[in-house]
Coordinates of C-alpha atoms and ligand atoms in Angstrom, one line a residue:
X16 CA 41.6 -18.8 18.4
X17 CA 39.6 -22.0 18.7
X18 CA 36.1 -21.8 17.4
X19 CA 33.7 -23.0 20.2
X20 CA 30.2 -21.8 20.6
X21 CA 31.3 -19.8 23.7
X22 CA 34.1 -18.0 21.9
X23 CA 31.9 -17.2 18.9
X24 CA 29.3 -15.8 21.3
X25 CA 31.7 -13.5 23.0
X26 CA 33.4 -12.4 19.7
X27 CA 29.9 -11.6 18.4
X28 CA 29.1 -9.5 21.4
X29 CA 32.4 -7.8 21.2
X30 CA 32.2 -6.9 17.6
X31 CA 28.8 -6.7 15.9
X32 CA 25.9 -4.2 16.2
X33 CA 22.9 -6.3 15.3
X34 CA 20.0 -4.9 13.2
X35 CA 16.6 -4.9 14.8
X36 CA 18.0 -6.3 18.1
X37 CA 17.6 -5.0 21.7
X38 CA 21.1 -3.8 22.2
X39 CA 21.5 -4.3 25.9
X40 CA 19.6 -7.6 26.1
X41 CA 21.8 -9.0 23.4
X42 CA 24.9 -8.4 25.5
X43 CA 23.4 -10.8 28.0
X44 CA 21.7 -13.4 25.8
X45 CA 24.2 -13.4 22.9
X46 CA 23.6 -14.6 19.4
X47 CA 22.1 -17.7 17.8
X48 CA 25.0 -18.8 15.6
X49 CA 24.2 -20.6 12.3
X50 CA 26.8 -22.6 10.5
X51 CA 25.3 -24.2 7.5
X52 CA 22.1 -24.7 5.6
X53 CA 20.4 -26.8 2.9
X54 CA 17.0 -26.6 1.3
X55 CA 14.6 -25.3 4.0
X56 CA 16.9 -26.5 6.9
X57 CA 19.6 -24.6 8.8
X58 CA 22.0 -25.8 11.5
X59 CA 23.4 -24.0 14.5
X60 CA 26.9 -24.2 16.0
X61 CA 25.7 -26.9 18.5
X62 CA 24.5 -29.1 15.7
X63 CA 20.8 -28.4 16.2
X64 CA 18.7 -28.6 13.0
X65 CA 15.9 -26.1 12.4
X66 CA 13.3 -25.8 9.7
X67 CA 12.8 -22.3 8.3
X68 CA 9.4 -20.8 8.7
X69 CA 10.4 -17.3 7.5
X70 CA 12.7 -18.0 4.6
X71 CA 15.5 -16.1 6.2
X72 CA 14.0 -12.6 6.2
X73 CA 11.2 -13.4 3.7
X74 CA 13.8 -14.0 1.0
X75 CA 15.2 -17.5 0.5
X76 CA 12.5 -18.6 -1.9
X77 CA 14.6 -21.4 -3.4
X78 CA 16.0 -22.5 0.0
X79 CA 19.7 -22.9 0.8
X80 CA 22.6 -24.5 -1.0
X81 CA 21.1 -24.3 -4.5
X82 CA 24.0 -25.6 -6.7
X83 CA 22.9 -23.8 -9.8
X84 CA 22.9 -20.4 -8.2
X85 CA 26.3 -21.0 -6.6
X86 CA 27.7 -22.1 -9.9
X87 CA 26.2 -19.1 -11.7
X88 CA 27.8 -16.7 -9.2
X89 CA 31.2 -18.5 -9.5
X90 CA 31.1 -18.5 -13.3
X91 CA 30.1 -14.8 -13.4
X92 CA 32.9 -13.9 -11.0
X93 CA 35.4 -15.6 -13.3
X94 CA 34.0 -14.0 -16.4
X95 CA 33.3 -10.4 -15.3
X96 CA 33.4 -10.1 -11.5
X97 CA 32.5 -6.4 -11.6
X98 CA 31.7 -3.7 -14.1
X99 CA 30.0 -0.4 -13.2
X100 CA 27.0 0.8 -15.2
X101 CA 27.8 4.4 -14.4
X102 CA 28.5 6.9 -17.2
X103 CA 26.8 4.8 -19.9
X104 CA 28.8 1.6 -19.5
X105 CA 26.9 -1.7 -19.4
X106 CA 27.1 -5.5 -19.6
X107 CA 25.0 -8.2 -21.1
X108 CA 23.8 -9.9 -18.0
X109 CA 22.5 -6.5 -16.7
X110 CA 20.6 -5.9 -19.9
X111 CA 19.2 -9.4 -20.0
X112 CA 17.9 -9.2 -16.5
X113 CA 16.3 -5.8 -17.1
X114 CA 14.6 -7.1 -20.2
X115 CA 13.3 -10.1 -18.2
X116 CA 12.0 -7.9 -15.4
X117 CA 10.2 -5.6 -17.8
X118 CA 8.5 -8.5 -19.4
X119 CA 7.1 -9.5 -16.0
X120 CA 5.5 -6.1 -15.2
X121 CA 1.8 -5.4 -15.5
X122 CA 2.5 -2.5 -17.9
X123 CA 4.1 -2.4 -21.3
X124 CA 7.7 -1.3 -21.7
X125 CA 9.4 0.2 -18.7
X126 CA 12.9 1.0 -17.5
X127 CA 14.8 -0.7 -14.7
X128 CA 17.0 0.9 -12.1
X129 CA 19.2 -1.5 -10.0
X130 CA 20.1 -1.2 -6.3
X131 CA 21.3 -3.5 -3.6
X132 CA 18.4 -3.6 -1.1
X133 CA 14.7 -3.0 -0.7
X134 CA 15.5 0.1 1.3
X135 CA 17.7 1.8 -1.3
X136 CA 15.2 0.8 -4.0
X137 CA 12.4 2.6 -2.2
X138 CA 14.7 5.6 -1.7
X139 CA 15.2 5.5 -5.4
X140 CA 11.5 5.4 -5.9
X141 CA 11.1 8.6 -3.9
X142 CA 14.0 10.3 -5.6
X143 CA 12.7 9.3 -9.1
X144 CA 9.3 10.7 -8.3
X145 CA 10.8 14.0 -7.1
X146 CA 13.0 14.1 -10.1
X147 CA 10.1 13.4 -12.4
X148 CA 7.9 16.0 -10.9
X149 CA 10.7 18.6 -11.2
X150 CA 11.2 17.5 -14.8
X151 CA 7.5 17.9 -15.6
X152 CA 7.3 21.4 -14.0
X153 CA 5.5 20.4 -10.8
X154 CA 8.2 21.1 -8.2
X155 CA 5.7 21.5 -5.4
X156 CA 4.4 17.9 -5.9
X157 CA 6.7 16.0 -3.5
X158 CA 4.8 14.6 -0.5
X159 CA 4.8 10.8 -0.1
X160 CA 2.2 8.8 1.7
X161 CA 2.9 5.5 3.4
X162 CA 0.8 3.6 5.9
X163 CA 1.0 3.0 9.6
X164 CA 2.6 -0.5 10.0
X165 CA 3.8 -0.4 6.4
X166 CA 7.5 -1.5 6.0
X167 CA 9.6 -0.1 3.2
X168 CA 13.1 -0.2 4.7
X169 CA 15.3 1.9 7.0
X170 CA 17.3 4.3 4.9
X171 CA 16.4 8.0 5.7
X172 CA 13.7 8.4 3.1
X173 CA 12.3 4.9 2.8
X174 CA 12.5 4.6 6.6
X175 CA 10.4 7.8 6.8
X176 CA 7.7 6.0 4.8
X177 CA 7.9 2.9 7.0
X178 CA 5.2 3.1 9.6
X179 CA 6.7 0.9 12.3
X180 CA 7.8 2.7 15.5
X181 CA 11.3 1.1 16.1
X182 CA 12.4 2.2 12.6
X183 CA 11.8 5.8 13.8
X184 CA 12.6 5.9 17.5
X185 CA 15.9 7.4 18.3
X186 CA 16.7 8.1 14.6
X187 CA 14.7 11.4 14.3
X188 CA 12.5 9.9 11.6
X189 CA 10.3 10.5 9.7
X190 CA 12.5 13.3 8.2
X191 CA 10.8 16.6 8.9
X192 CA 9.8 19.1 6.3
X193 CA 6.3 17.6 5.9
X194 CA 7.0 15.4 3.0
X195 CA 6.4 12.1 4.7
X196 CA 2.9 11.2 5.7
X197 CA 1.1 8.1 6.9
X198 CA -2.5 6.9 6.4
X199 CA -4.4 4.0 7.9
X200 CA -3.5 0.4 8.4
X201 CA -5.9 -1.7 6.4
X202 CA -6.5 -4.2 9.2
X203 CA -10.1 -5.1 9.5
X204 CA -9.8 -7.3 12.6
X205 CA -8.0 -4.5 14.6
X206 CA -9.4 -1.3 13.3
X207 CA -12.9 -1.9 11.8
X208 CA -15.8 -0.4 13.8
X209 CA -18.4 -2.7 15.4
X210 CA -20.4 -4.3 12.6
X211 CA -18.4 -2.6 9.8
X212 CA -18.1 -4.9 6.8
X213 CA -14.7 -5.3 5.0
X214 CA -16.1 -3.3 2.1
X215 CA -17.3 -0.4 4.3
X216 CA -14.0 -0.4 6.2
X217 CA -12.2 -0.2 2.8
X218 CA -14.5 2.7 1.8
X219 CA -13.7 4.5 5.1
X220 CA -10.0 4.1 4.6
X221 CA -10.2 5.3 1.0
X222 CA -12.2 8.4 2.2
X223 CA -9.6 9.1 4.9
X224 CA -6.8 8.9 2.2
X225 CA -8.8 11.3 0.0
X226 CA -9.3 13.7 3.0
X227 CA -5.5 13.6 3.7
X228 CA -4.7 14.4 0.1
X229 CA -7.2 17.2 0.0
X230 CA -5.9 18.6 3.3
X231 CA -2.3 18.6 2.1
X232 CA -3.3 19.8 -1.3
X233 CA -3.3 17.4 -4.2
X234 CA -0.8 19.5 -6.1
X235 CA 1.7 18.8 -3.3
X236 CA 1.2 15.0 -3.1
X237 CA 3.5 12.9 -5.4
X238 CA 3.1 9.3 -4.4
X239 CA 1.6 6.6 -2.3
X240 CA 3.6 3.5 -1.4
X241 CA 2.1 0.1 -0.3
X242 CA 2.9 -3.5 0.0
X243 CA 0.1 -5.7 -1.4
X244 CA 0.2 -7.5 1.9
X245 CA 2.0 -5.7 4.7
X246 CA 4.6 -8.2 5.8
X247 CA 6.7 -6.9 8.7
X248 CA 3.8 -4.9 10.0
X249 CA 2.1 -8.3 10.8
X250 CA 1.2 -9.9 7.5
X251 CA -1.9 -7.8 7.1
X252 CA -4.1 -8.8 4.3
X253 CA -6.2 -5.8 3.0
X254 CA -10.0 -5.9 3.3
X255 CA -12.0 -6.7 0.2
X256 CA -12.2 -3.8 -2.4
X257 CA -9.5 -1.9 -0.5
X258 CA -7.0 -1.4 -3.3
X259 CA -9.6 -0.7 -5.9
X260 CA -11.0 2.1 -3.8
X261 CA -7.5 3.4 -2.9
X262 CA -6.4 3.4 -6.5
X263 CA -9.4 5.4 -7.7
X264 CA -8.5 8.1 -5.1
X265 CA -4.9 8.1 -6.3
X266 CA -5.9 8.4 -10.0
X267 CA -8.3 11.2 -9.2
X268 CA -5.5 13.3 -7.7
X269 CA -2.6 12.3 -10.0
X270 CA -0.8 10.5 -7.1
X271 CA 1.5 7.7 -8.3
X272 CA 1.1 4.3 -6.8
X273 CA 4.5 2.8 -5.8
X274 CA 4.0 -1.0 -5.4
X275 CA 6.4 -2.4 -2.9
X276 CA 6.7 -6.1 -4.0
X277 CA 9.9 -6.7 -1.9
X278 CA 8.1 -9.5 0.0
X279 CA 5.0 -10.2 -2.1
X280 CA 6.8 -10.5 -5.4
X281 CA 7.9 -13.8 -7.0
X282 CA 5.2 -16.2 -6.1
X283 CA 4.7 -15.5 -2.5
X284 CA 1.0 -14.7 -2.4
X285 CA -0.1 -17.5 -4.7
X286 CA 0.5 -15.6 -7.9
X287 CA 3.6 -14.3 -9.6
X288 CA 3.2 -10.9 -8.0
X289 CA 1.1 -9.2 -5.3
X290 CA -0.4 -7.0 -8.0
X291 CA -1.8 -10.2 -9.6
X292 CA -3.4 -11.3 -6.4
X293 CA -5.0 -7.9 -5.7
X294 CA -5.6 -6.8 -9.3
X295 CA -3.5 -3.7 -8.9
X296 CA -2.3 -1.3 -11.5
X297 CA 0.9 0.2 -10.1
X298 CA 2.8 3.1 -11.7
X299 CA 6.1 1.8 -10.5
X300 CA 7.3 -1.4 -8.8
X301 CA 10.0 -2.2 -6.2
X302 CA 11.6 -5.7 -6.1
X303 CA 14.4 -7.3 -4.0
X304 CA 14.7 -10.3 -1.7
X305 CA 13.4 -13.3 -3.8
X306 CA 14.7 -11.6 -7.0
X307 CA 17.9 -13.5 -6.2
X308 CA 16.4 -15.8 -3.6
X309 CA 18.9 -14.0 -1.3
X310 CA 21.9 -15.5 -3.0
X311 CA 23.1 -12.0 -3.8
X312 CA 22.0 -8.5 -2.6
X313 CA 20.0 -7.0 -5.5
X314 CA 17.0 -4.8 -5.9
X315 CA 15.2 -3.3 -8.9
X316 CA 12.8 -0.5 -9.5
X317 CA 10.8 -0.5 -12.7
X318 CA 9.2 2.7 -14.0
X319 CA 6.9 3.3 -17.0
X320 CA 8.2 4.6 -20.3
X321 CA 6.3 7.9 -20.1
X322 CA 7.8 8.7 -16.7
X323 CA 11.3 8.0 -18.2
X324 CA 10.5 10.0 -21.3
X325 CA 9.7 13.0 -19.2
X326 CA 13.0 12.6 -17.4
X327 CA 14.8 12.3 -20.7
X328 CA 13.1 15.4 -22.1
X329 CA 14.4 17.4 -19.2
X330 CA 17.9 16.0 -19.3
X331 CA 19.5 19.0 -21.0
X332 CA 18.0 21.3 -18.4
X333 CA 18.7 19.0 -15.4
X334 CA 22.2 17.8 -16.4
X335 CA 23.6 14.4 -15.5
X336 CA 21.1 12.0 -13.7
X337 CA 23.1 12.0 -10.5
X338 CA 21.8 8.9 -8.8
X339 CA 23.3 5.4 -8.5
X340 CA 25.3 3.0 -6.4
X341 CA 28.7 1.5 -7.0
X342 CA 27.0 -1.8 -7.1
X343 CA 24.0 -0.8 -9.2
X344 CA 23.6 -3.6 -11.8
X345 CA 26.5 -5.7 -10.2
X346 CA 27.1 -8.4 -12.8
X347 CA 27.3 -11.2 -10.2
X348 CA 24.0 -10.2 -8.6
X349 CA 22.4 -9.8 -12.1
X350 CA 23.6 -13.2 -13.2
X351 CA 22.2 -14.8 -10.0
X352 CA 18.9 -12.9 -10.4
X353 CA 18.6 -14.0 -14.0
X354 CA 19.3 -17.6 -13.0
X355 CA 16.8 -17.4 -10.1
X356 CA 14.1 -16.2 -12.5
X357 CA 15.0 -19.0 -15.0
X358 CA 14.6 -21.6 -12.2
X359 CA 11.3 -20.1 -11.1
X360 CA 10.0 -20.5 -14.7
X361 CA 11.6 -23.8 -15.6
X362 CA 10.7 -25.6 -12.4
X363 CA 7.2 -23.9 -12.2
X364 CA 8.0 -22.7 -8.7
X365 CA 5.1 -20.2 -8.5
X366 CA 2.6 -22.8 -9.7
X367 CA 3.9 -25.4 -7.2
X368 CA 3.8 -22.8 -4.4
X369 CA 0.2 -21.9 -5.4
X370 CA -0.7 -25.6 -5.3
X371 CA 0.7 -25.9 -1.7
X372 CA -1.4 -22.9 -0.6
X373 CA -4.5 -24.8 0.4
X374 CA -2.5 -27.1 2.7
X375 CA -0.4 -24.3 4.1
X376 CA -3.4 -22.1 4.8
X377 CA -5.5 -25.0 6.2
X378 CA -2.7 -25.8 8.7
X379 CA -2.3 -22.1 9.6
X380 CA -6.0 -21.6 10.0
X381 CA -6.3 -24.6 12.3
X382 CA -5.0 -22.4 15.1
X383 CA -7.9 -20.0 14.8
X384 CA -9.9 -21.5 17.7
X385 CA -6.9 -21.5 20.1
X386 CA -7.8 -19.4 23.2
X387 CA -4.7 -17.2 22.8
X388 CA -5.2 -16.6 19.1
X389 CA -7.0 -13.5 18.0
X390 CA -6.7 -13.8 14.2
X391 CA -5.2 -16.0 11.6
X392 CA -4.6 -14.5 8.2
X393 CA -2.6 -14.9 5.0
X394 CA -2.5 -15.6 1.3
X395 CA -0.4 -18.0 -0.7
X396 CA 2.6 -19.2 1.3
X397 CA 2.5 -16.1 3.6
X398 CA 0.6 -16.1 6.9
X399 CA 0.4 -14.8 10.5
X400 CA -1.1 -15.8 13.8
X401 CA -1.8 -13.0 16.1
X402 CA -1.9 -13.6 19.9
X403 CA -4.2 -11.7 22.1
X404 CA -4.6 -11.5 25.9
X405 CA -8.4 -11.8 25.5
X406 CA -10.0 -13.4 22.6
X407 CA -13.4 -11.6 23.1
X408 CA -12.1 -8.1 23.6
X409 CA -9.0 -8.6 21.4
X410 CA -6.9 -7.1 24.2
X411 CA -3.2 -6.8 23.5
X412 CA -0.6 -8.2 25.9
X413 CA 1.0 -5.9 28.4
X414 CA 3.8 -5.2 27.7
X415 CA 3.3 -5.9 24.0
X416 CA 5.7 -8.4 22.4
X417 CA 6.5 -10.5 25.4
X418 CA 4.4 -13.5 24.4
X419 CA 5.7 -13.3 20.8
X420 CA 9.3 -13.2 22.1
X421 CA 8.6 -16.2 24.4
X422 CA 7.0 -18.2 21.6
X423 CA 10.1 -17.7 19.4
X424 CA 12.3 -19.1 22.1
X425 CA 10.1 -22.1 22.3
X426 CA 10.1 -22.5 18.5
X427 CA 13.9 -22.3 18.5
X428 CA 14.0 -25.0 21.2
X429 CA 11.7 -27.1 19.0
X430 CA 13.8 -26.7 15.9
X431 CA 11.8 -24.0 14.1
X432 CA 13.1 -20.7 12.9
X433 CA 10.4 -18.1 13.0
X434 CA 10.1 -14.3 13.6
X435 CA 7.8 -12.5 16.0
X436 CA 6.2 -9.3 14.7
X437 CA 5.3 -8.1 18.1
X438 CA 2.8 -10.7 19.4
X439 CA 2.1 -11.9 15.9
X440 CA 4.0 -14.8 14.4
X441 CA 4.9 -14.5 10.8
X442 CA 5.1 -17.6 8.4
X443 CA 6.8 -17.3 5.1
X444 CA 8.6 -20.6 4.3
X445 CA 10.8 -21.1 1.3
X446 CA 8.6 -21.7 -1.8
X447 CA 10.3 -25.0 -2.3
X448 CA 8.9 -26.6 0.9
X449 CA 7.1 -29.9 0.6
X450 CA 3.7 -30.7 2.1
X451 CA 5.5 -32.8 4.8
X452 CA 7.8 -29.9 5.6
X453 CA 4.8 -27.6 6.0
X454 CA 3.4 -30.2 8.5
X455 CA 6.8 -30.2 10.2
X456 CA 6.6 -26.4 10.6
X457 CA 3.1 -26.4 12.0
X458 CA 3.7 -29.4 14.3
X459 CA 6.7 -27.7 15.8
X460 CA 4.8 -24.5 16.1
X461 CA 1.9 -26.3 17.9
X462 CA 4.2 -27.7 20.4
X463 CA 5.8 -24.3 21.0
X464 CA 2.4 -22.6 21.2
X465 CA 1.3 -25.1 23.9
X466 CA 4.4 -24.3 26.0
X467 CA 3.9 -20.6 25.4
X468 CA 0.3 -20.8 26.5
X469 CA 1.2 -22.6 29.7
X470 CA 3.8 -20.0 30.4
X471 CA 1.5 -17.0 29.6
X472 CA -1.2 -18.5 32.0
X473 CA 1.4 -19.0 34.7
X474 CA 2.5 -15.4 34.3
X475 CA -1.0 -14.2 34.5
X476 CA -0.8 -12.6 31.1
X477 CA -4.1 -14.0 29.8
X478 CA -7.0 -11.6 30.7
X479 CA -9.9 -14.1 30.5
Ligands
PLP533 N1 10.1 -3.3 1.5 C1 9.5 -4.4 2.1 C2 8.1 -4.7 1.9 C3 10.3 -5.1 3.1 O1 9.7 -6.2 3.7 C4 11.6 -4.8 3.3 C5 12.4 -5.6 4.2 O2 12.0 -6.5 4.9 C6 12.1 -3.7 2.6 C7 11.4 -3.0 1.7 C8 13.6 -3.3 2.8 O3 14.4 -4.2 2.3 P1 15.9 -4.3 2.8 O4 15.9 -4.9 4.1 O5 16.6 -5.2 1.7 O6 16.5 -2.9 2.7

């Protein structure tokens, strides 16, 4: 069959169920087909060139076509293409990467569990907490608290902690049984009361969390999961003092803090990890995405030594630790992860990204006065622009998401790959972008925003 854009489009429609895609609309519109990529640029099947404003899905930190990572994967495939780590088997590259990851954690020691995605890693987090609480004789301590608009993946348990509606609708999630709860979104712009300071808003949210824990019974609550900055929920930067107040509630009731660093980890927020930016002391950490710069599917969970010791002490009673994936610790993924971390360190990628932050944030924030922009927010090389129907009242568009969707079409037409989070546009370029490429992203966005504003006005969507 000849490969033309039209045949590819039809073959896609005939054969693929697309994640996070409107199923019937996709049958009409068809896909955007990408064919090759290099650095922060990607090309479609019609030869159009785009610059990446979302690093794939918040993951291609080192950009596309990195020769060293390709060579590493090839070499590892030749040497040892696969070896399971089930039943006490191991390989050096898996050990080396685990040692490296432990050394990056904000606590001493630790043990690493490997998975293939952020979702399965967060499922692992939940299972480890349940296993641990069984092992320490607290079998009733099992409830997990996520946050409305938090994103932790889509598997049954991690998806239950996700607080974004489409992840639940039609899938009978959250799982029932009362183990999956949600607390407030820490978004001052949207949810603070009139005149409420960031600090007071943070206090109120911490009080609400405390009340939730007390209502459920602290002896039944095992863990709280949070991204340092909520990414898919709209790049929501927590209000000042939020995490300090939340963490003291968690400590008071022996509720473990699971830090989801799937997006914020590896230099994204202007520091090596989100826990550096917000001075967090997590009990366990989830990593994925930029761990391999998306050159291989790989995730990792790191838990503290004392948690592991409790599990070990109960091993005779519990029997085999029956959790793991065929590809846990896949040697090719581990080798690529290790090389990615080496490049981050050797090429001072996190420092360079931090140095780009003022320019990136200044260009981002230059949209704050635009009549259709309600809020601009972000940290490091992560940001968002939220559109509103009325700047004064912060009114949402009706129906929500239409303006975001239209803006993305304009961005695509102008050679910019970006993702709408409802009517909020998320920005998360590869960490290797140059200042000129940051300008290119925002110049293209500005042009797209102008066209979107004209359209929204013509459609009568702005309620001024
Ligand atoms: N956690 C966070 C913070 C995420 O943003 C994501 C994905 O975007 C996940 C977990 C789930 O990762 P995956 O899609 O690899 O399962």
